[in-house]
Amino acid sequence: MIIVIDGPAGSGKSSTAKELARRHGIRFLDSGALYRAVTLRWLEKGRPGREEFIELLTDIDIRTEADAENFRIFINGGEVTEKIRSGEIAQHVSRVAAVPEVREFINRYMRDLVKTGVYIADGRDLGSAVFPDADLKFYMDASLDERAGRRYKEMREKGQNVTLDEVRDNLASRDEMDRNRAADPLKQPEDALVIDTTGKSFDEQINEMSEIIQKNSFSKTAITKHLKS
Ligand code: DC
């Protein structure tokens, strides 16, 4: 069983997915974190060329620990949960994520993972390419200014030294790359429920989505039944 939330960078998908996971007692899957982790590996390996990096993918062992609150991620045994949030990774991740072999590698990991439990996942192409048969699909969006403002606040609170302009430019260029790449671009699936969060409070959007989840019988009983079957 899987619920997916797609949408552009900074649209609030991760925090929403996390809160919905908590409320409904399911697990959170942060697909962007997987792309960030692979990007960290690419940087650590000295930014190899495409062919060389594709070869190196076979040596990457990803492990994740997910509950409703956290999505911890380990690469070859070492935890990288915090490390992957750096500005340097944000700068390069869309380029690494545009490589079809990287996408195949991560998609395989995610499809195997969701066989082990009930997940709510956030990403760019989950409803369109990775889980076309997802039980429920959301597409979250908000204006670029609003997304940049939120992401800027979040980064400053974590002590990162960035300007609002830098954050807005990074989001705009990632949007551009994510929407226009040849392999599985960011796309609104036809059967997704669109949630525009511009001007909405976090609680408002969570309540709206939570109600939809309830209506779609993602009640705790249904989930428990699914896990037992
Ligand atoms: O959600 P995020 O900002 O942590 O995602 C980081 C990058 O990963 C994003 O710029 C594009 C890529 N990504 C992707 O291509 N497909 C996904 N399903 C999730 C993320």
mmCIF file of C-alpha atoms and ligand atoms in Angstrom:
data_model
loop_
_atom_site.group_PDB
_atom_site.id
_atom_site.type_symbol
_atom_site.label_atom_id
_atom_site.label_comp_id
_atom_site.label_asym_id
_atom_site.label_seq_id
_atom_site.Cartn_x
_atom_site.Cartn_y
_atom_site.Cartn_z
ATOM 1 C CA MET A 1 0.000 0.000 0.000
ATOM 2 C CA ILE A 2 1.402 3.378 -0.918
ATOM 3 C CA ILE A 3 0.281 6.999 -0.975
ATOM 4 C CA VAL A 4 2.407 9.319 -3.120
ATOM 5 C CA ILE A 5 2.888 13.071 -3.060
ATOM 6 C CA ASP A 6 4.623 14.666 -6.046
ATOM 7 C CA GLY A 7 5.385 18.310 -6.672
ATOM 8 C CA PRO A 8 8.155 20.862 -7.197
ATOM 9 C CA ALA A 9 10.965 21.551 -4.717
ATOM 10 C CA GLY A 10 9.849 23.420 -1.619
ATOM 11 C CA SER A 11 6.137 22.769 -2.076
ATOM 12 C CA GLY A 12 6.004 21.253 1.419
ATOM 13 C CA LYS A 13 5.802 17.627 0.363
ATOM 14 C CA SER A 14 8.270 16.226 2.900
ATOM 15 C CA SER A 15 6.885 17.933 5.991
ATOM 16 C CA THR A 16 3.358 17.077 4.860
ATOM 17 C CA ALA A 17 4.181 13.438 4.159
ATOM 18 C CA LYS A 18 5.872 13.182 7.558
ATOM 19 C CA GLU A 19 2.917 14.635 9.432
ATOM 20 C CA LEU A 20 0.421 12.487 7.512
ATOM 21 C CA ALA A 21 2.537 9.413 8.258
ATOM 22 C CA ARG A 22 2.446 10.291 11.944
ATOM 23 C CA ARG A 23 -1.320 10.852 11.979
ATOM 24 C CA HIS A 24 -2.157 7.693 10.103
ATOM 25 C CA GLY A 25 0.447 5.420 11.670
ATOM 26 C CA ILE A 26 2.291 4.626 8.444
ATOM 27 C CA ARG A 27 5.909 5.049 7.288
ATOM 28 C CA PHE A 28 7.505 7.985 5.557
ATOM 29 C CA LEU A 29 9.593 7.512 2.402
ATOM 30 C CA ASP A 30 11.629 10.516 1.261
ATOM 31 C CA SER A 31 12.641 9.748 -2.336
ATOM 32 C CA GLY A 32 14.555 13.033 -2.685
ATOM 33 C CA ALA A 33 16.792 11.894 0.185
ATOM 34 C CA LEU A 34 17.798 8.850 -1.884
ATOM 35 C CA TYR A 35 18.808 11.085 -4.806
ATOM 36 C CA ARG A 36 20.669 13.337 -2.408
ATOM 37 C CA ALA A 37 22.527 10.345 -0.928
ATOM 38 C CA VAL A 38 23.634 9.144 -4.355
ATOM 39 C CA THR A 39 24.722 12.718 -5.144
ATOM 40 C CA LEU A 40 26.802 12.772 -1.957
ATOM 41 C CA ARG A 41 28.518 9.608 -3.144
ATOM 42 C CA TRP A 42 29.192 11.217 -6.534
ATOM 43 C CA LEU A 43 30.795 14.225 -4.807
ATOM 44 C CA GLU A 44 32.821 12.013 -2.464
ATOM 45 C CA LYS A 45 34.122 10.026 -5.422
ATOM 46 C CA GLY A 46 35.482 13.240 -6.957
ATOM 47 C CA ARG A 47 32.606 13.951 -9.397
ATOM 48 C CA PRO A 48 33.338 11.143 -11.867
ATOM 49 C CA GLY A 49 32.013 11.222 -15.426
ATOM 50 C CA ARG A 50 28.696 9.621 -16.235
ATOM 51 C CA GLU A 51 29.950 6.203 -17.432
ATOM 52 C CA GLU A 52 32.322 5.814 -14.513
ATOM 53 C CA PHE A 53 29.609 6.804 -12.056
ATOM 54 C CA ILE A 54 27.121 4.330 -13.513
ATOM 55 C CA GLU A 55 29.724 1.591 -12.861
ATOM 56 C CA LEU A 56 30.116 2.821 -9.295
ATOM 57 C CA LEU A 57 26.386 2.467 -8.609
ATOM 58 C CA THR A 58 26.875 -1.283 -8.121
ATOM 59 C CA ASP A 59 29.087 -0.489 -5.106
ATOM 60 C CA ILE A 60 26.511 1.684 -3.405
ATOM 61 C CA ASP A 61 24.687 -0.025 -0.608
ATOM 62 C CA ILE A 62 21.712 2.058 0.552
ATOM 63 C CA ARG A 63 19.879 1.279 3.747
ATOM 64 C CA THR A 64 17.049 3.269 5.252
ATOM 65 C CA GLU A 65 15.234 3.243 8.551
ATOM 66 C CA ALA A 66 11.772 4.669 8.345
ATOM 67 C CA ASP A 67 9.047 5.365 10.809
ATOM 68 C CA ALA A 68 6.437 8.108 10.865
ATOM 69 C CA GLU A 69 8.870 10.731 12.187
ATOM 70 C CA ASN A 70 12.150 10.034 10.484
ATOM 71 C CA PHE A 71 13.745 8.825 7.334
ATOM 72 C CA ARG A 72 17.288 7.874 8.276
ATOM 73 C CA ILE A 73 19.584 6.988 5.466
ATOM 74 C CA PHE A 74 22.865 5.059 5.433
ATOM 75 C CA ILE A 75 25.307 4.590 2.596
ATOM 76 C CA ASN A 76 27.719 1.691 2.814
ATOM 77 C CA GLY A 77 27.130 1.562 6.552
ATOM 78 C CA GLY A 78 27.616 5.263 7.362
ATOM 79 C CA GLU A 79 24.678 7.493 8.272
ATOM 80 C CA VAL A 80 24.231 10.459 5.894
ATOM 81 C CA THR A 81 20.817 11.736 7.062
ATOM 82 C CA GLU A 82 22.107 15.220 7.934
ATOM 83 C CA LYS A 83 24.965 15.453 5.460
ATOM 84 C CA ILE A 84 22.663 15.240 2.442
ATOM 85 C CA ARG A 85 20.923 18.537 3.329
ATOM 86 C CA SER A 86 23.873 20.743 2.352
ATOM 87 C CA GLY A 87 23.708 23.520 -0.225
ATOM 88 C CA GLU A 88 26.362 21.750 -2.288
ATOM 89 C CA ILE A 89 24.152 18.689 -2.657
ATOM 90 C CA ALA A 90 21.108 20.842 -3.495
ATOM 91 C CA GLN A 91 23.163 22.419 -6.240
ATOM 92 C CA HIS A 92 24.070 19.133 -7.961
ATOM 93 C CA VAL A 93 21.252 16.725 -7.172
ATOM 94 C CA SER A 94 18.993 17.493 -10.152
ATOM 95 C CA ARG A 95 21.836 16.749 -12.559
ATOM 96 C CA VAL A 96 22.618 13.423 -10.910
ATOM 97 C CA ALA A 97 18.886 12.614 -10.783
ATOM 98 C CA ALA A 98 18.610 13.168 -14.535
ATOM 99 C CA VAL A 99 20.756 10.084 -15.268
ATOM 100 C CA PRO A 100 18.358 7.240 -16.207
ATOM 101 C CA GLU A 101 20.576 4.563 -14.593
ATOM 102 C CA VAL A 102 20.522 6.483 -11.299
ATOM 103 C CA ARG A 103 16.728 6.655 -11.504
ATOM 104 C CA GLU A 104 16.477 2.922 -12.216
ATOM 105 C CA PHE A 105 18.748 2.186 -9.266
ATOM 106 C CA ILE A 106 16.654 4.288 -6.869
ATOM 107 C CA ASN A 107 13.305 3.153 -8.273
ATOM 108 C CA ARG A 108 14.281 -0.465 -7.737
ATOM 109 C CA TYR A 109 15.229 0.320 -4.152
ATOM 110 C CA MET A 110 11.896 2.071 -3.495
ATOM 111 C CA ARG A 111 9.736 -0.604 -5.097
ATOM 112 C CA ASP A 112 11.406 -3.254 -2.936
ATOM 113 C CA LEU A 113 11.066 -1.118 0.165
ATOM 114 C CA VAL A 114 7.321 -0.555 -0.132
ATOM 115 C CA LYS A 115 6.760 -4.301 -0.265
ATOM 116 C CA THR A 116 7.732 -4.306 3.414
ATOM 117 C CA GLY A 117 5.090 -1.934 4.793
ATOM 118 C CA VAL A 118 2.582 0.857 4.280
ATOM 119 C CA TYR A 119 4.267 4.059 3.120
ATOM 120 C CA ILE A 120 3.565 7.654 2.239
ATOM 121 C CA ALA A 121 6.271 8.828 -0.159
ATOM 122 C CA ASP A 122 7.167 12.212 -1.588
ATOM 123 C CA GLY A 123 8.990 12.945 -4.836
ATOM 124 C CA ARG A 124 8.679 14.180 -8.409
ATOM 125 C CA ASP A 125 7.668 11.220 -10.551
ATOM 126 C CA LEU A 126 6.240 8.754 -8.061
ATOM 127 C CA GLY A 127 2.643 8.793 -9.279
ATOM 128 C CA SER A 128 3.592 9.024 -12.938
ATOM 129 C CA ALA A 129 6.559 6.662 -13.264
ATOM 130 C CA VAL A 130 7.515 4.752 -10.122
ATOM 131 C CA PHE A 131 4.153 3.801 -8.621
ATOM 132 C CA PRO A 132 1.547 4.356 -11.360
ATOM 133 C CA ASP A 133 -0.795 2.064 -9.394
ATOM 134 C CA ALA A 134 -0.396 3.923 -6.089
ATOM 135 C CA ASP A 135 -3.450 3.697 -3.855
ATOM 136 C CA LEU A 136 -3.711 7.474 -3.627
ATOM 137 C CA LYS A 137 -1.899 10.265 -5.491
ATOM 138 C CA PHE A 138 -1.481 13.883 -4.446
ATOM 139 C CA TYR A 139 0.240 16.666 -6.364
ATOM 140 C CA MET A 140 1.284 19.606 -4.188
ATOM 141 C CA ASP A 141 2.137 23.000 -5.591
ATOM 142 C CA ALA A 142 2.712 26.602 -4.459
ATOM 143 C CA SER A 143 4.090 29.767 -6.071
ATOM 144 C CA LEU A 144 7.886 30.036 -6.439
ATOM 145 C CA ASP A 145 8.011 32.964 -3.982
ATOM 146 C CA GLU A 146 6.107 31.077 -1.345
ATOM 147 C CA ARG A 147 8.209 27.954 -1.775
ATOM 148 C CA ALA A 148 11.442 29.968 -1.618
ATOM 149 C CA GLY A 149 10.289 31.796 1.527
ATOM 150 C CA ARG A 150 9.510 28.534 3.306
ATOM 151 C CA ARG A 151 12.723 26.793 2.269
ATOM 152 C CA TYR A 152 14.792 29.877 3.245
ATOM 153 C CA LYS A 153 13.232 29.942 6.723
ATOM 154 C CA GLU A 154 13.876 26.226 7.171
ATOM 155 C CA MET A 155 17.537 26.523 6.131
ATOM 156 C CA ARG A 156 18.177 29.581 8.314
ATOM 157 C CA GLU A 157 16.638 27.787 11.279
ATOM 158 C CA LYS A 158 19.124 24.972 10.708
ATOM 159 C CA GLY A 159 21.904 27.579 10.810
ATOM 160 C CA GLN A 160 22.713 27.495 7.087
ATOM 161 C CA ASN A 161 24.129 30.702 5.700
ATOM 162 C CA VAL A 162 22.053 31.421 2.577
ATOM 163 C CA THR A 163 20.181 34.390 1.125
ATOM 164 C CA LEU A 164 16.565 34.334 -0.025
ATOM 165 C CA ASP A 165 17.709 35.080 -3.588
ATOM 166 C CA GLU A 166 20.070 32.104 -3.586
ATOM 167 C CA VAL A 167 17.302 29.806 -2.369
ATOM 168 C CA ARG A 168 14.837 31.134 -4.970
ATOM 169 C CA ASP A 169 17.397 30.743 -7.780
ATOM 170 C CA ASN A 170 18.217 27.211 -6.693
ATOM 171 C CA LEU A 171 14.535 26.215 -6.601
ATOM 172 C CA ALA A 172 13.858 27.822 -9.992
ATOM 173 C CA SER A 173 16.759 26.050 -11.657
ATOM 174 C CA ARG A 174 15.879 22.719 -10.036
ATOM 175 C CA ASP A 175 12.247 23.119 -11.204
ATOM 176 C CA GLU A 176 13.491 23.770 -14.699
ATOM 177 C CA MET A 177 15.759 20.706 -14.702
ATOM 178 C CA ASP A 178 13.241 18.423 -12.965
ATOM 179 C CA ARG A 179 10.451 19.384 -15.405
ATOM 180 C CA ASN A 180 12.500 19.161 -18.566
ATOM 181 C CA ARG A 181 14.724 16.149 -18.114
ATOM 182 C CA ALA A 182 14.153 13.295 -20.555
ATOM 183 C CA ALA A 183 13.972 10.548 -17.900
ATOM 184 C CA ASP A 184 10.795 10.639 -15.797
ATOM 185 C CA PRO A 185 10.340 14.405 -15.467
ATOM 186 C CA LEU A 186 8.352 16.106 -12.728
ATOM 187 C CA LYS A 187 4.785 15.739 -13.935
ATOM 188 C CA GLN A 188 1.316 16.065 -12.496
ATOM 189 C CA PRO A 189 -0.271 12.616 -12.884
ATOM 190 C CA GLU A 190 -3.727 12.788 -14.473
ATOM 191 C CA ASP A 191 -5.306 10.910 -11.611
ATOM 192 C CA ALA A 192 -3.644 12.958 -8.836
ATOM 193 C CA LEU A 193 -5.529 15.217 -6.445
ATOM 194 C CA VAL A 194 -4.011 18.680 -6.716
ATOM 195 C CA ILE A 195 -3.330 20.541 -3.473
ATOM 196 C CA ASP A 196 -2.258 24.164 -4.007
ATOM 197 C CA THR A 197 -0.827 25.345 -0.717
ATOM 198 C CA THR A 198 -0.238 29.003 -1.645
ATOM 199 C CA GLY A 199 -1.666 31.021 1.245
ATOM 200 C CA LYS A 200 -2.734 27.927 3.203
ATOM 201 C CA SER A 201 -1.525 27.177 6.705
ATOM 202 C CA PHE A 202 0.216 23.884 7.362
ATOM 203 C CA ASP A 203 -2.698 22.715 9.525
ATOM 204 C CA GLU A 204 -5.249 23.555 6.840
ATOM 205 C CA GLN A 205 -3.451 21.566 4.180
ATOM 206 C CA ILE A 206 -2.827 18.628 6.515
ATOM 207 C CA ASN A 207 -6.481 18.476 7.558
ATOM 208 C CA GLU A 208 -7.616 18.583 3.938
ATOM 209 C CA MET A 209 -5.299 15.750 2.897
ATOM 210 C CA SER A 210 -5.900 13.736 6.024
ATOM 211 C CA GLU A 211 -9.637 13.735 5.360
ATOM 212 C CA ILE A 212 -9.041 12.457 1.841
ATOM 213 C CA ILE A 213 -6.846 9.682 3.214
ATOM 214 C CA GLN A 214 -9.565 8.693 5.687
ATOM 215 C CA LYS A 215 -12.177 8.666 2.946
ATOM 216 C CA ASN A 216 -9.981 6.384 0.883
ATOM 217 C CA SER A 217 -10.074 3.850 3.692
ATOM 218 C CA PHE A 218 -6.516 4.371 4.817
ATOM 219 C CA SER A 219 -7.882 3.933 8.307
ATOM 220 C CA LYS A 220 -5.701 2.210 10.859
ATOM 221 C CA THR A 221 -7.910 -0.892 10.578
ATOM 222 C CA ALA A 222 -7.408 -1.133 6.812
ATOM 223 C CA ILE A 223 -3.674 -0.701 7.215
ATOM 224 C CA THR A 224 -3.449 -3.324 9.951
ATOM 225 C CA LYS A 225 -5.500 -5.709 7.823
ATOM 226 C CA HIS A 226 -3.187 -5.091 4.878
ATOM 227 C CA LEU A 227 -0.086 -5.760 6.936
ATOM 228 C CA LYS A 228 -1.528 -9.047 8.208
ATOM 229 C CA SER A 229 -2.500 -10.295 4.729
HETATM 230 O O1 DC B 1 12.735 16.638 -2.511
HETATM 231 P P1 DC B 1 14.204 17.075 -2.551
HETATM 232 O O2 DC B 1 14.387 18.541 -2.759
HETATM 233 O O3 DC B 1 14.983 16.538 -1.402
HETATM 234 O O4 DC B 1 14.761 16.356 -3.867
HETATM 235 C C1 DC B 1 16.085 16.499 -4.276
HETATM 236 C C2 DC B 1 16.205 16.323 -5.787
HETATM 237 O O5 DC B 1 16.004 14.973 -6.137
HETATM 238 C C3 DC B 1 15.261 17.125 -6.650
HETATM 239 O O6 DC B 1 15.804 18.358 -7.067
HETATM 240 C C4 DC B 1 15.008 16.245 -7.842
HETATM 241 C C5 DC B 1 15.357 14.870 -7.384
HETATM 242 N N1 DC B 1 14.206 13.990 -7.252
HETATM 243 C C6 DC B 1 13.786 13.329 -8.372
HETATM 244 O O7 DC B 1 14.324 13.561 -9.451
HETATM 245 N N2 DC B 1 12.773 12.419 -8.292
HETATM 246 C C7 DC B 1 12.177 12.166 -7.121
HETATM 247 N N3 DC B 1 11.209 11.251 -7.052
HETATM 248 C C8 DC B 1 12.588 12.857 -5.959
HETATM 249 C C9 DC B 1 13.608 13.770 -6.053
#
